[in-house]
Short mmCIF file of the C-alpha atoms (twelve columns), coordinates in Angstrom:
data_MODEL
# 
_entry.id   MODEL 
# 
loop_
_atom_site.group_PDB 
_atom_site.id 
_atom_site.type_symbol 
_atom_site.label_atom_id 
_atom_site.label_alt_id 
_atom_site.label_comp_id 
_atom_site.label_asym_id 
_atom_site.label_seq_id 
_atom_site.Cartn_x 
_atom_site.Cartn_y 
_atom_site.Cartn_z 
_atom_site.pdbx_PDB_model_num 
ATOM 1   C CA . UNK A 1   72.038 -26.940 -44.240 1 
ATOM 2   C CA . UNK A 2   70.936 -23.181 -45.326 1 
ATOM 3   C CA . UNK A 3   68.588 -23.469 -48.705 1 
ATOM 4   C CA . UNK A 4   67.197 -27.269 -47.687 1 
ATOM 5   C CA . UNK A 5   63.560 -27.640 -47.808 1 
ATOM 6   C CA . UNK A 6   62.370 -28.069 -44.938 1 
ATOM 7   C CA . UNK A 7   59.600 -30.867 -45.446 1 
ATOM 8   C CA . UNK A 8   56.395 -33.203 -43.794 1 
ATOM 9   C CA . UNK A 9   56.101 -36.073 -44.748 1 
ATOM 10  C CA . UNK A 10  51.643 -37.083 -45.299 1 
ATOM 11  C CA . UNK A 11  50.077 -40.210 -45.210 1 
ATOM 12  C CA . UNK A 12  48.040 -40.494 -48.470 1 
ATOM 13  C CA . UNK A 13  51.106 -39.585 -51.470 1 
ATOM 14  C CA . UNK A 14  50.456 -35.470 -50.629 1 
ATOM 15  C CA . UNK A 15  54.265 -33.635 -49.586 1 
ATOM 16  C CA . UNK A 16  54.723 -31.210 -47.414 1 
ATOM 17  C CA . UNK A 17  57.044 -28.490 -46.622 1 
ATOM 18  C CA . UNK A 18  57.030 -25.314 -44.047 1 
ATOM 19  C CA . UNK A 19  58.606 -22.366 -44.910 1 
ATOM 20  C CA . UNK A 20  59.398 -20.167 -42.171 1 
ATOM 21  C CA . UNK A 21  61.282 -16.688 -43.773 1 
ATOM 22  C CA . UNK A 22  59.988 -13.635 -46.590 1 
ATOM 23  C CA . UNK A 23  62.996 -15.226 -48.417 1 
ATOM 24  C CA . UNK A 24  61.609 -19.039 -49.300 1 
ATOM 25  C CA . UNK A 25  58.543 -17.668 -49.848 1 
ATOM 26  C CA . UNK A 26  59.424 -14.987 -52.470 1 
ATOM 27  C CA . UNK A 27  60.499 -18.295 -54.335 1 
ATOM 28  C CA . UNK A 28  56.846 -19.877 -54.701 1 
ATOM 29  C CA . UNK A 29  54.808 -16.790 -55.826 1 
ATOM 30  C CA . UNK A 30  54.725 -17.822 -59.118 1 
ATOM 31  C CA . UNK A 31  53.390 -21.212 -58.321 1 
ATOM 32  C CA . UNK A 32  51.134 -19.517 -55.518 1 
ATOM 33  C CA . UNK A 33  49.610 -17.312 -58.328 1 
ATOM 34  C CA . UNK A 34  48.918 -20.163 -60.406 1 
ATOM 35  C CA . UNK A 35  47.371 -21.902 -58.168 1 
ATOM 36  C CA . UNK A 36  45.472 -18.551 -56.677 1 
ATOM 37  C CA . UNK A 37  44.245 -18.490 -60.614 1 
ATOM 38  C CA . UNK A 38  43.413 -22.008 -60.898 1 
ATOM 39  C CA . UNK A 39  41.580 -22.265 -58.038 1 
ATOM 40  C CA . UNK A 40  37.738 -22.152 -57.493 1 
ATOM 41  C CA . UNK A 41  38.107 -19.486 -55.057 1 
ATOM 42  C CA . UNK A 42  37.485 -16.243 -55.341 1 
ATOM 43  C CA . UNK A 43  39.664 -14.326 -52.503 1 
ATOM 44  C CA . UNK A 44  42.914 -12.233 -53.961 1 
ATOM 45  C CA . UNK A 45  44.025 -11.646 -50.146 1 
ATOM 46  C CA . UNK A 46  44.340 -15.924 -50.292 1 
ATOM 47  C CA . UNK A 47  47.752 -14.910 -52.908 1 
ATOM 48  C CA . UNK A 48  51.227 -14.268 -52.327 1 
ATOM 49  C CA . UNK A 49  51.230 -11.075 -52.257 1 
ATOM 50  C CA . UNK A 50  48.427 -10.620 -50.136 1 
ATOM 51  C CA . UNK A 51  49.684 -13.213 -46.758 1 
ATOM 52  C CA . UNK A 52  53.355 -12.418 -47.502 1 
ATOM 53  C CA . UNK A 53  52.949 -8.349  -46.781 1 
ATOM 54  C CA . UNK A 54  50.744 -9.714  -43.816 1 
ATOM 55  C CA . UNK A 55  53.126 -11.868 -41.878 1 
ATOM 56  C CA . UNK A 56  55.917 -8.916  -42.623 1 
ATOM 57  C CA . UNK A 57  54.561 -6.334  -41.454 1 
ATOM 58  C CA . UNK A 58  51.033 -7.448  -39.397 1 
ATOM 59  C CA . UNK A 59  52.537 -10.043 -37.572 1 
ATOM 60  C CA . UNK A 60  53.114 -8.798  -34.510 1 
ATOM 61  C CA . UNK A 61  56.881 -8.832  -32.254 1 
ATOM 62  C CA . UNK A 62  54.923 -12.141 -29.460 1 
ATOM 63  C CA . UNK A 63  53.881 -14.060 -32.475 1 
ATOM 64  C CA . UNK A 64  55.582 -15.947 -35.057 1 
ATOM 65  C CA . UNK A 65  54.318 -17.828 -37.779 1 
ATOM 66  C CA . UNK A 66  54.773 -20.294 -41.000 1 
ATOM 67  C CA . UNK A 67  53.438 -21.978 -44.041 1 
ATOM 68  C CA . UNK A 68  53.137 -25.062 -45.591 1 
ATOM 69  C CA . UNK A 69  52.898 -25.975 -49.406 1 
ATOM 70  C CA . UNK A 70  51.055 -29.339 -49.690 1 
ATOM 71  C CA . UNK A 71  52.456 -30.592 -53.174 1 
ATOM 72  C CA . UNK A 72  51.189 -33.556 -55.840 1 
ATOM 73  C CA . UNK A 73  53.389 -35.292 -57.720 1 
ATOM 74  C CA . UNK A 74  55.230 -31.960 -57.828 1 
ATOM 75  C CA . UNK A 75  51.916 -29.856 -58.237 1 
ATOM 76  C CA . UNK A 76  51.149 -27.475 -55.596 1 
ATOM 77  C CA . UNK A 77  47.932 -27.957 -54.768 1 
ATOM 78  C CA . UNK A 78  47.290 -26.523 -51.087 1 
ATOM 79  C CA . UNK A 79  48.306 -23.659 -49.229 1 
ATOM 80  C CA . UNK A 80  47.957 -23.067 -45.780 1 
ATOM 81  C CA . UNK A 81  49.046 -19.873 -43.382 1 
ATOM 82  C CA . UNK A 82  49.507 -20.416 -39.601 1 
ATOM 83  C CA . UNK A 83  50.195 -17.175 -37.093 1 
ATOM 84  C CA . UNK A 84  50.929 -18.315 -33.708 1 
ATOM 85  C CA . UNK A 85  49.491 -17.528 -31.198 1 
ATOM 86  C CA . UNK A 86  50.863 -18.260 -27.473 1 
ATOM 87  C CA . UNK A 87  47.115 -17.164 -24.998 1 
ATOM 88  C CA . UNK A 88  46.106 -18.246 -21.566 1 
ATOM 89  C CA . UNK A 89  43.256 -20.133 -21.525 1 
ATOM 90  C CA . UNK A 90  41.886 -21.936 -18.122 1 
ATOM 91  C CA . UNK A 91  45.031 -20.316 -16.532 1 
ATOM 92  C CA . UNK A 92  47.512 -22.163 -18.720 1 
ATOM 93  C CA . UNK A 93  49.632 -21.085 -21.709 1 
ATOM 94  C CA . UNK A 94  48.498 -22.520 -24.890 1 
ATOM 95  C CA . UNK A 95  49.147 -22.363 -29.104 1 
ATOM 96  C CA . UNK A 96  46.248 -20.882 -30.826 1 
ATOM 97  C CA . UNK A 97  47.068 -21.269 -34.344 1 
ATOM 98  C CA . UNK A 98  45.094 -18.208 -37.024 1 
ATOM 99  C CA . UNK A 99  45.215 -17.740 -40.554 1 
ATOM 100 C CA . UNK A 100 46.376 -14.604 -41.473 1 
ATOM 101 C CA . UNK A 101 42.753 -11.672 -40.273 1 
ATOM 102 C CA . UNK A 102 42.441 -8.209  -38.824 1 
ATOM 103 C CA . UNK A 103 40.639 -4.741  -40.000 1 
ATOM 104 C CA . UNK A 104 43.237 -5.134  -43.686 1 
ATOM 105 C CA . UNK A 105 42.681 -8.976  -44.406 1 
ATOM 106 C CA . UNK A 106 39.273 -10.118 -44.293 1 
ATOM 107 C CA . UNK A 107 39.237 -14.026 -45.194 1 
ATOM 108 C CA . UNK A 108 41.726 -15.924 -43.793 1 
ATOM 109 C CA . UNK A 109 41.606 -19.713 -45.097 1 
ATOM 110 C CA . UNK A 110 43.577 -22.511 -46.628 1 
ATOM 111 C CA . UNK A 111 43.663 -22.358 -51.025 1 
ATOM 112 C CA . UNK A 112 43.102 -25.025 -53.111 1 
ATOM 113 C CA . UNK A 113 44.005 -26.287 -57.177 1 
ATOM 114 C CA . UNK A 114 39.823 -27.442 -58.089 1 
ATOM 115 C CA . UNK A 115 40.855 -31.490 -57.050 1 
ATOM 116 C CA . UNK A 116 41.828 -33.635 -54.175 1 
ATOM 117 C CA . UNK A 117 40.828 -31.389 -51.674 1 
ATOM 118 C CA . UNK A 118 40.014 -33.449 -48.959 1 
ATOM 119 C CA . UNK A 119 43.064 -35.573 -48.886 1 
ATOM 120 C CA . UNK A 120 45.245 -31.682 -49.108 1 
ATOM 121 C CA . UNK A 121 42.654 -30.448 -45.811 1 
ATOM 122 C CA . UNK A 122 43.856 -33.601 -44.173 1 
ATOM 123 C CA . UNK A 123 46.459 -33.587 -45.055 1 
ATOM 124 C CA . UNK A 124 47.788 -29.090 -43.454 1 
ATOM 125 C CA . UNK A 125 46.208 -30.178 -40.605 1 
ATOM 126 C CA . UNK A 126 47.936 -33.753 -40.146 1 
ATOM 127 C CA . UNK A 127 50.789 -31.858 -41.001 1 
ATOM 128 C CA . UNK A 128 49.652 -29.515 -38.530 1 
ATOM 129 C CA . UNK A 129 50.623 -32.059 -35.701 1 
ATOM 130 C CA . UNK A 130 54.039 -32.728 -36.532 1 
ATOM 131 C CA . UNK A 131 55.138 -29.355 -36.345 1 
ATOM 132 C CA . UNK A 132 52.766 -27.921 -33.993 1 
ATOM 133 C CA . UNK A 133 52.582 -31.150 -31.615 1 
ATOM 134 C CA . UNK A 134 51.331 -29.811 -28.652 1 
ATOM 135 C CA . UNK A 135 48.968 -26.661 -30.707 1 
ATOM 136 C CA . UNK A 136 45.383 -26.423 -29.132 1 
ATOM 137 C CA . UNK A 137 43.406 -25.075 -31.900 1 
ATOM 138 C CA . UNK A 138 43.504 -23.941 -36.131 1 
ATOM 139 C CA . UNK A 139 41.149 -21.335 -36.462 1 
ATOM 140 C CA . UNK A 140 40.396 -20.131 -39.864 1 
ATOM 141 C CA . UNK A 141 39.039 -16.299 -39.933 1 
ATOM 142 C CA . UNK A 142 36.196 -15.543 -42.139 1 
ATOM 143 C CA . UNK A 143 35.681 -18.632 -44.303 1 
ATOM 144 C CA . UNK A 144 33.680 -17.764 -46.485 1 
ATOM 145 C CA . UNK A 145 30.159 -20.453 -47.414 1 
ATOM 146 C CA . UNK A 146 30.772 -21.487 -50.351 1 
ATOM 147 C CA . UNK A 147 35.023 -22.528 -49.304 1 
ATOM 148 C CA . UNK A 148 36.122 -25.808 -50.271 1 
ATOM 149 C CA . UNK A 149 36.394 -26.165 -46.705 1 
ATOM 150 C CA . UNK A 150 32.736 -25.794 -45.672 1 
ATOM 151 C CA . UNK A 151 32.921 -29.203 -47.922 1 
ATOM 152 C CA . UNK A 152 36.000 -31.215 -46.197 1 
ATOM 153 C CA . UNK A 153 34.579 -30.189 -42.587 1 
ATOM 154 C CA . UNK A 154 31.795 -32.396 -43.315 1 
ATOM 155 C CA . UNK A 155 33.791 -35.784 -43.492 1 
ATOM 156 C CA . UNK A 156 35.112 -37.389 -40.342 1 
ATOM 157 C CA . UNK A 157 38.578 -37.675 -39.200 1 
ATOM 158 C CA . UNK A 158 41.459 -36.988 -36.801 1 
ATOM 159 C CA . UNK A 159 40.141 -33.668 -35.727 1 
ATOM 160 C CA . UNK A 160 36.572 -31.704 -34.100 1 
ATOM 161 C CA . UNK A 161 35.601 -29.075 -35.838 1 
ATOM 162 C CA . UNK A 162 33.389 -25.760 -34.721 1 
ATOM 163 C CA . UNK A 163 31.810 -22.832 -37.393 1 
ATOM 164 C CA . UNK A 164 30.797 -19.816 -35.759 1 
ATOM 165 C CA . UNK A 165 28.913 -16.772 -38.055 1 
ATOM 166 C CA . UNK A 166 31.080 -14.055 -38.974 1 
ATOM 167 C CA . UNK A 167 29.070 -11.946 -40.598 1 
ATOM 168 C CA . UNK A 168 28.524 -11.442 -43.942 1 
ATOM 169 C CA . UNK A 169 30.142 -9.761  -46.858 1 
ATOM 170 C CA . UNK A 170 28.001 -7.760  -49.737 1 
ATOM 171 C CA . UNK A 171 29.056 -7.699  -53.626 1 
ATOM 172 C CA . UNK A 172 27.772 -7.304  -56.570 1 
ATOM 173 C CA . UNK A 173 27.123 -9.291  -59.992 1 
ATOM 174 C CA . UNK A 174 27.497 -7.420  -62.864 1 
ATOM 175 C CA . UNK A 175 24.596 -9.331  -65.161 1 
ATOM 176 C CA . UNK A 176 22.594 -7.903  -67.637 1 
ATOM 177 C CA . UNK A 177 21.764 -3.595  -68.739 1 
ATOM 178 C CA . UNK A 178 22.789 -0.766  -66.484 1 
ATOM 179 C CA . UNK A 179 19.744 0.493   -66.799 1 
ATOM 180 C CA . UNK A 180 17.818 -2.264  -66.064 1 
ATOM 181 C CA . UNK A 181 20.241 -2.173  -61.964 1 
ATOM 182 C CA . UNK A 182 20.716 1.687   -61.545 1 
ATOM 183 C CA . UNK A 183 16.239 1.383   -62.518 1 
ATOM 184 C CA . UNK A 184 16.329 -1.202  -59.632 1 
ATOM 185 C CA . UNK A 185 17.124 1.693   -57.195 1 
ATOM 186 C CA . UNK A 186 15.144 3.875   -55.031 1 
ATOM 187 C CA . UNK A 187 13.860 6.868   -56.712 1 
ATOM 188 C CA . UNK A 188 15.716 9.150   -53.858 1 
ATOM 189 C CA . UNK A 189 19.186 7.644   -54.338 1 
ATOM 190 C CA . UNK A 190 18.802 7.906   -58.356 1 
ATOM 191 C CA . UNK A 191 17.503 11.409  -57.920 1 
ATOM 192 C CA . UNK A 192 20.479 12.267  -55.257 1 
ATOM 193 C CA . UNK A 193 23.146 11.000  -57.922 1 
ATOM 194 C CA . UNK A 194 22.113 12.846  -60.023 1 
ATOM 195 C CA . UNK A 195 21.583 15.945  -59.054 1 
ATOM 196 C CA . UNK A 196 24.922 15.519  -57.457 1 
ATOM 197 C CA . UNK A 197 26.506 14.615  -60.536 1 
ATOM 198 C CA . UNK A 198 24.701 17.594  -62.533 1 
ATOM 199 C CA . UNK A 199 26.032 20.098  -59.385 1 
ATOM 200 C CA . UNK A 200 29.243 19.016  -60.700 1 
ATOM 201 C CA . UNK A 201 29.149 19.031  -64.038 1 
ATOM 202 C CA . UNK A 202 28.165 22.791  -64.064 1 
ATOM 203 C CA . UNK A 203 31.616 23.832  -64.410 1 
ATOM 204 C CA . UNK A 204 34.388 21.246  -64.949 1 
ATOM 205 C CA . UNK A 205 33.105 18.046  -66.325 1 
ATOM 206 C CA . UNK A 206 33.697 14.608  -63.841 1 
ATOM 207 C CA . UNK A 207 35.848 11.923  -64.907 1 
ATOM 208 C CA . UNK A 208 36.720 8.588   -63.840 1 
ATOM 209 C CA . UNK A 209 40.030 7.016   -64.692 1 
ATOM 210 C CA . UNK A 210 40.824 3.202   -63.622 1 
ATOM 211 C CA . UNK A 211 44.750 2.165   -63.719 1 
ATOM 212 C CA . UNK A 212 45.210 -2.003  -63.735 1 
ATOM 213 C CA . UNK A 213 47.376 -4.741  -65.690 1 
ATOM 214 C CA . UNK A 214 50.803 -2.367  -66.843 1 
ATOM 215 C CA . UNK A 215 49.301 1.049   -65.977 1 
ATOM 216 C CA . UNK A 216 48.462 -0.160  -62.217 1 
ATOM 217 C CA . UNK A 217 51.629 1.282   -59.927 1 
ATOM 218 C CA . UNK A 218 53.103 1.524   -56.157 1 
ATOM 219 C CA . UNK A 219 53.020 5.483   -56.997 1 
ATOM 220 C CA . UNK A 220 49.827 6.461   -56.682 1 
ATOM 221 C CA . UNK A 221 49.288 4.696   -53.276 1 
ATOM 222 C CA . UNK A 222 50.683 7.754   -51.856 1 
ATOM 223 C CA . UNK A 223 47.999 10.203  -54.005 1 
ATOM 224 C CA . UNK A 224 44.684 7.941   -52.748 1 
ATOM 225 C CA . UNK A 225 46.915 8.182   -49.169 1 
ATOM 226 C CA . UNK A 226 46.585 11.751  -49.336 1 
ATOM 227 C CA . UNK A 227 42.720 11.522  -49.535 1 
ATOM 228 C CA . UNK A 228 41.866 9.328   -47.646 1 
ATOM 229 C CA . UNK A 229 43.763 11.427  -44.920 1 
ATOM 230 C CA . UNK A 230 42.210 14.518  -45.880 1 
ATOM 231 C CA . UNK A 231 39.133 13.688  -44.601 1 
ATOM 232 C CA . UNK A 232 37.415 12.147  -41.705 1 
ATOM 233 C CA . UNK A 233 39.732 8.889   -40.948 1 
ATOM 234 C CA . UNK A 234 42.776 11.301  -40.956 1 
ATOM 235 C CA . UNK A 235 40.917 12.819  -37.934 1 
ATOM 236 C CA . UNK A 236 40.022 10.011  -35.527 1 
ATOM 237 C CA . UNK A 237 43.644 8.798   -36.604 1 
ATOM 238 C CA . UNK A 238 41.922 6.192   -38.687 1 
ATOM 239 C CA . UNK A 239 44.049 6.324   -41.700 1 
ATOM 240 C CA . UNK A 240 46.843 4.381   -44.291 1 
ATOM 241 C CA . UNK A 241 49.128 7.612   -43.272 1 
ATOM 242 C CA . UNK A 242 48.648 7.672   -39.424 1 
ATOM 243 C CA . UNK A 243 50.391 4.512   -39.089 1 
ATOM 244 C CA . UNK A 244 54.133 4.147   -40.784 1 
ATOM 245 C CA . UNK A 245 53.244 0.507   -39.420 1 
ATOM 246 C CA . UNK A 246 50.575 0.258   -41.597 1 
ATOM 247 C CA . UNK A 247 51.578 2.373   -44.332 1 
ATOM 248 C CA . UNK A 248 54.539 0.199   -44.977 1 
ATOM 249 C CA . UNK A 249 52.405 -2.416  -45.462 1 
ATOM 250 C CA . UNK A 250 50.587 -0.863  -48.164 1 
ATOM 251 C CA . UNK A 251 53.451 -0.230  -50.247 1 
ATOM 252 C CA . UNK A 252 54.437 -3.835  -49.445 1 
ATOM 253 C CA . UNK A 253 51.047 -5.029  -50.920 1 
ATOM 254 C CA . UNK A 254 50.248 -2.314  -53.724 1 
ATOM 255 C CA . UNK A 255 54.060 -3.534  -55.103 1 
ATOM 256 C CA . UNK A 256 53.714 -7.353  -54.679 1 
ATOM 257 C CA . UNK A 257 49.800 -6.840  -56.338 1 
ATOM 258 C CA . UNK A 258 51.057 -4.322  -59.016 1 
ATOM 259 C CA . UNK A 259 53.728 -6.968  -59.692 1 
ATOM 260 C CA . UNK A 260 51.199 -9.793  -59.808 1 
ATOM 261 C CA . UNK A 261 49.390 -8.008  -61.969 1 
ATOM 262 C CA . UNK A 262 46.197 -7.512  -60.062 1 
ATOM 263 C CA . UNK A 263 46.678 -3.898  -58.564 1 
ATOM 264 C CA . UNK A 264 43.821 -1.725  -59.694 1 
ATOM 265 C CA . UNK A 265 43.070 1.678   -58.776 1 
ATOM 266 C CA . UNK A 266 40.020 3.728   -59.580 1 
ATOM 267 C CA . UNK A 267 40.007 7.874   -59.792 1 
ATOM 268 C CA . UNK A 268 37.102 10.180  -60.038 1 
ATOM 269 C CA . UNK A 269 38.128 14.007  -60.287 1 
ATOM 270 C CA . UNK A 270 36.737 16.832  -61.752 1 
ATOM 271 C CA . UNK A 271 39.202 18.826  -63.386 1 
ATOM 272 C CA . UNK A 272 41.640 19.103  -62.054 1 
ATOM 273 C CA . UNK A 273 41.124 18.009  -58.301 1 
ATOM 274 C CA . UNK A 274 40.754 14.132  -56.954 1 
ATOM 275 C CA . UNK A 275 37.537 14.517  -55.110 1 
ATOM 276 C CA . UNK A 276 37.248 10.299  -55.117 1 
ATOM 277 C CA . UNK A 277 38.910 7.154   -55.044 1 
ATOM 278 C CA . UNK A 278 39.235 3.661   -54.225 1 
ATOM 279 C CA . UNK A 279 42.165 1.160   -53.964 1 
ATOM 280 C CA . UNK A 280 41.035 -2.253  -55.863 1 
ATOM 281 C CA . UNK A 281 42.246 -5.455  -56.666 1 
ATOM 282 C CA . UNK A 282 41.420 -6.881  -60.896 1 
ATOM 283 C CA . UNK A 283 41.786 -10.844 -59.954 1 
ATOM 284 C CA . UNK A 284 40.624 -12.435 -63.100 1 
ATOM 285 C CA . UNK A 285 37.072 -11.523 -63.876 1 
ATOM 286 C CA . UNK A 286 36.337 -9.713  -60.095 1 
ATOM 287 C CA . UNK A 287 37.261 -6.619  -58.560 1 
ATOM 288 C CA . UNK A 288 37.340 -6.062  -54.965 1 
ATOM 289 C CA . UNK A 289 37.292 -3.034  -53.794 1 
ATOM 290 C CA . UNK A 290 38.916 -2.835  -50.331 1 
ATOM 291 C CA . UNK A 291 39.566 0.866   -49.749 1 
ATOM 292 C CA . UNK A 292 37.756 3.864   -50.603 1 
ATOM 293 C CA . UNK A 293 38.873 7.815   -49.552 1 
ATOM 294 C CA . UNK A 294 37.201 10.914  -50.444 1 
ATOM 295 C CA . UNK A 295 37.560 14.811  -50.557 1 
ATOM 296 C CA . UNK A 296 34.749 16.152  -47.962 1 
ATOM 297 C CA . UNK A 297 35.160 19.474  -49.437 1 
ATOM 298 C CA . UNK A 298 32.848 17.598  -51.963 1 
ATOM 299 C CA . UNK A 299 31.273 15.851  -49.280 1 
ATOM 300 C CA . UNK A 300 27.744 16.612  -49.869 1 
ATOM 301 C CA . UNK A 301 27.653 15.616  -53.096 1 
ATOM 302 C CA . UNK A 302 28.664 12.050  -51.972 1 
ATOM 303 C CA . UNK A 303 31.712 11.346  -54.122 1 
ATOM 304 C CA . UNK A 304 32.420 8.161   -53.064 1 
ATOM 305 C CA . UNK A 305 28.629 7.081   -54.103 1 
ATOM 306 C CA . UNK A 306 29.071 8.856   -57.304 1 
ATOM 307 C CA . UNK A 307 33.029 6.627   -57.722 1 
ATOM 308 C CA . UNK A 308 30.828 4.006   -57.359 1 
ATOM 309 C CA . UNK A 309 28.433 4.620   -60.067 1 
ATOM 310 C CA . UNK A 310 30.712 5.558   -62.448 1 
ATOM 311 C CA . UNK A 311 33.098 2.042   -61.889 1 
ATOM 312 C CA . UNK A 312 29.687 -1.037  -62.229 1 
ATOM 313 C CA . UNK A 313 28.447 1.900   -65.252 1 
ATOM 314 C CA . UNK A 314 31.439 1.765   -67.486 1 
ATOM 315 C CA . UNK A 315 31.815 -1.972  -66.258 1 
ATOM 316 C CA . UNK A 316 28.205 -3.244  -67.556 1 
ATOM 317 C CA . UNK A 317 29.702 -1.689  -71.114 1 
ATOM 318 C CA . UNK A 318 32.648 -2.552  -70.701 1 
ATOM 319 C CA . UNK A 319 31.272 -6.624  -70.139 1 
ATOM 320 C CA . UNK A 320 35.185 -7.679  -68.774 1 
ATOM 321 C CA . UNK A 321 34.181 -7.937  -65.008 1 
ATOM 322 C CA . UNK A 322 31.699 -10.155 -63.587 1 
ATOM 323 C CA . UNK A 323 31.599 -9.169  -60.472 1 
ATOM 324 C CA . UNK A 324 32.476 -6.623  -57.537 1 
ATOM 325 C CA . UNK A 325 33.045 -8.060  -54.100 1 
ATOM 326 C CA . UNK A 326 33.230 -5.683  -51.109 1 
ATOM 327 C CA . UNK A 327 33.744 -7.999  -48.736 1 
ATOM 328 C CA . UNK A 328 32.213 -6.316  -45.432 1 
ATOM 329 C CA . UNK A 329 28.087 -5.289  -45.052 1 
ATOM 330 C CA . UNK A 330 28.221 -1.235  -43.900 1 
ATOM 331 C CA . UNK A 331 25.487 0.566   -43.964 1 
ATOM 332 C CA . UNK A 332 25.669 2.584   -46.874 1 
ATOM 333 C CA . UNK A 333 26.370 -1.189  -49.119 1 
ATOM 334 C CA . UNK A 334 22.697 -1.561  -48.734 1 
ATOM 335 C CA . UNK A 335 20.887 0.714   -50.514 1 
ATOM 336 C CA . UNK A 336 22.746 -0.487  -53.595 1 
ATOM 337 C CA . UNK A 337 20.698 -3.480  -53.753 1 
ATOM 338 C CA . UNK A 338 23.902 -5.804  -53.088 1 
ATOM 339 C CA . UNK A 339 24.175 -9.911  -52.907 1 
ATOM 340 C CA . UNK A 340 25.450 -11.279 -50.307 1 
ATOM 341 C CA . UNK A 341 27.594 -13.979 -49.299 1 
ATOM 342 C CA . UNK A 342 27.560 -16.125 -45.137 1 
ATOM 343 C CA . UNK A 343 31.088 -16.359 -43.520 1 
ATOM 344 C CA . UNK A 344 32.421 -18.374 -40.389 1 
ATOM 345 C CA . UNK A 345 35.235 -18.697 -37.735 1 
ATOM 346 C CA . UNK A 346 36.235 -22.719 -37.774 1 
ATOM 347 C CA . UNK A 347 37.511 -24.122 -34.948 1 
ATOM 348 C CA . UNK A 348 39.582 -26.961 -35.467 1 
ATOM 349 C CA . UNK A 349 41.135 -29.071 -32.117 1 
ATOM 350 C CA . UNK A 350 43.417 -31.953 -32.318 1 
ATOM 351 C CA . UNK A 351 40.871 -35.175 -30.367 1 
ATOM 352 C CA . UNK A 352 43.360 -35.043 -26.811 1 
ATOM 353 C CA . UNK A 353 41.929 -34.158 -23.613 1 
ATOM 354 C CA . UNK A 354 42.560 -30.593 -22.910 1 
ATOM 355 C CA . UNK A 355 41.054 -28.905 -26.262 1 
ATOM 356 C CA . UNK A 356 37.722 -31.983 -26.350 1 
ATOM 357 C CA . UNK A 357 36.918 -30.102 -22.908 1 
ATOM 358 C CA . UNK A 358 37.960 -25.955 -22.047 1 
ATOM 359 C CA . UNK A 359 38.022 -25.580 -26.305 1 
ATOM 360 C CA . UNK A 360 35.663 -27.598 -28.651 1 
ATOM 361 C CA . UNK A 361 32.630 -28.468 -26.035 1 
ATOM 362 C CA . UNK A 362 32.881 -25.116 -24.220 1 
ATOM 363 C CA . UNK A 363 31.955 -23.156 -28.009 1 
ATOM 364 C CA . UNK A 364 29.291 -26.467 -28.788 1 
ATOM 365 C CA . UNK A 365 27.798 -25.079 -26.051 1 
ATOM 366 C CA . UNK A 366 28.368 -21.060 -26.204 1 
ATOM 367 C CA . UNK A 367 26.610 -22.357 -30.154 1 
ATOM 368 C CA . UNK A 368 23.630 -24.141 -28.629 1 
ATOM 369 C CA . UNK A 369 22.644 -21.264 -25.779 1 
ATOM 370 C CA . UNK A 370 22.902 -19.156 -28.686 1 
ATOM 371 C CA . UNK A 371 20.181 -20.826 -31.092 1 
ATOM 372 C CA . UNK A 372 18.145 -21.194 -27.958 1 
ATOM 373 C CA . UNK A 373 18.191 -17.928 -26.782 1 
ATOM 374 C CA . UNK A 374 16.926 -17.201 -30.265 1 
ATOM 375 C CA . UNK A 375 14.772 -19.724 -30.483 1 
ATOM 376 C CA . UNK A 376 12.746 -18.272 -27.544 1 
ATOM 377 C CA . UNK A 377 13.066 -15.114 -28.162 1 
ATOM 378 C CA . UNK A 378 11.270 -16.515 -31.932 1 
ATOM 379 C CA . UNK A 379 8.379  -18.534 -29.329 1 
ATOM 380 C CA . UNK A 380 7.859  -15.345 -27.256 1 
ATOM 381 C CA . UNK A 381 7.037  -13.391 -30.098 1 
ATOM 382 C CA . UNK A 382 4.705  -15.503 -31.790 1 
ATOM 383 C CA . UNK A 383 2.677  -16.376 -28.212 1 
ATOM 384 C CA . UNK A 384 2.664  -12.390 -28.329 1 
ATOM 385 C CA . UNK A 385 0.974  -12.914 -32.116 1 
ATOM 386 C CA . UNK A 386 -1.460 -15.428 -30.743 1 
# 
């Protein structure tokens, strides 16, 4: 019957609900965001706004999806979104379930409450087996190293798991005084930034505008995408405006982020000209800087770097932000002396013959060979030095 909840029973008193369409997801938005705010996890990409926009616009025609919601005594304690992929493995079609992940969505993971995390993890994985009995594997993409999922993996269950490195992501804790932080940058970088600021301030002063909470609206997306597409991203076809499908995704995303109070814009202007902008997300006292655009006419002055400097400096003064998270590890970020977090891809296999033989064991072997190769290279270097 239409409107009836699709429920899956679990063995540890948790109730699992399955949602397969956008209208059902929308009814969960308030509880979902409340869970995210109370959760120890720090990623806005686990929010209703981001996951629902991804499922609406980034899932391919040959894929399907569902989202599992775990409840304990009527309270939401876990969310697991999964995209179902039909993949040929060893010449046979297999069902591989992955969390949302692509170049515009990083960090697919289970969202947990602050407690009952192991029970939630087990109940959600068990529910997958009931809903999709012939699943071959579950892939949690770019799980951060301090995620509750990592702790859950060390406990044995009715599944096998493998973790593989998925790189690192840079972040900047806002601690102490800005002068101390800026003084820790290289002398050459400090000099370049000061010269660029002085040059641009000669005729028209630089002005930083930060829009967040009620002041941040999706209407500024057009302003940002025009700036982004005016440079090399536009020429190479990687700008948001170059793809109608991608533009739809970001329109939906910024609308839903705005509705949840998480959207943030950062603009650097020179007089009446916009020279750099960031599409960011404000989540509690953390800011994720997600997309950067700048006017190439000012390229020799590094407008993106000037914007980042201005945003950091203001945040040190306001004392309202504890961290800026870039979630990536591009070369320009290294010059700013960031901290970093490690990410892993987590692969979960049911205890059945084929998933073990052609999924789990090959991944174990691959990891062993990779580690062995690294050890061999280290050993050769040591022998050369002896």
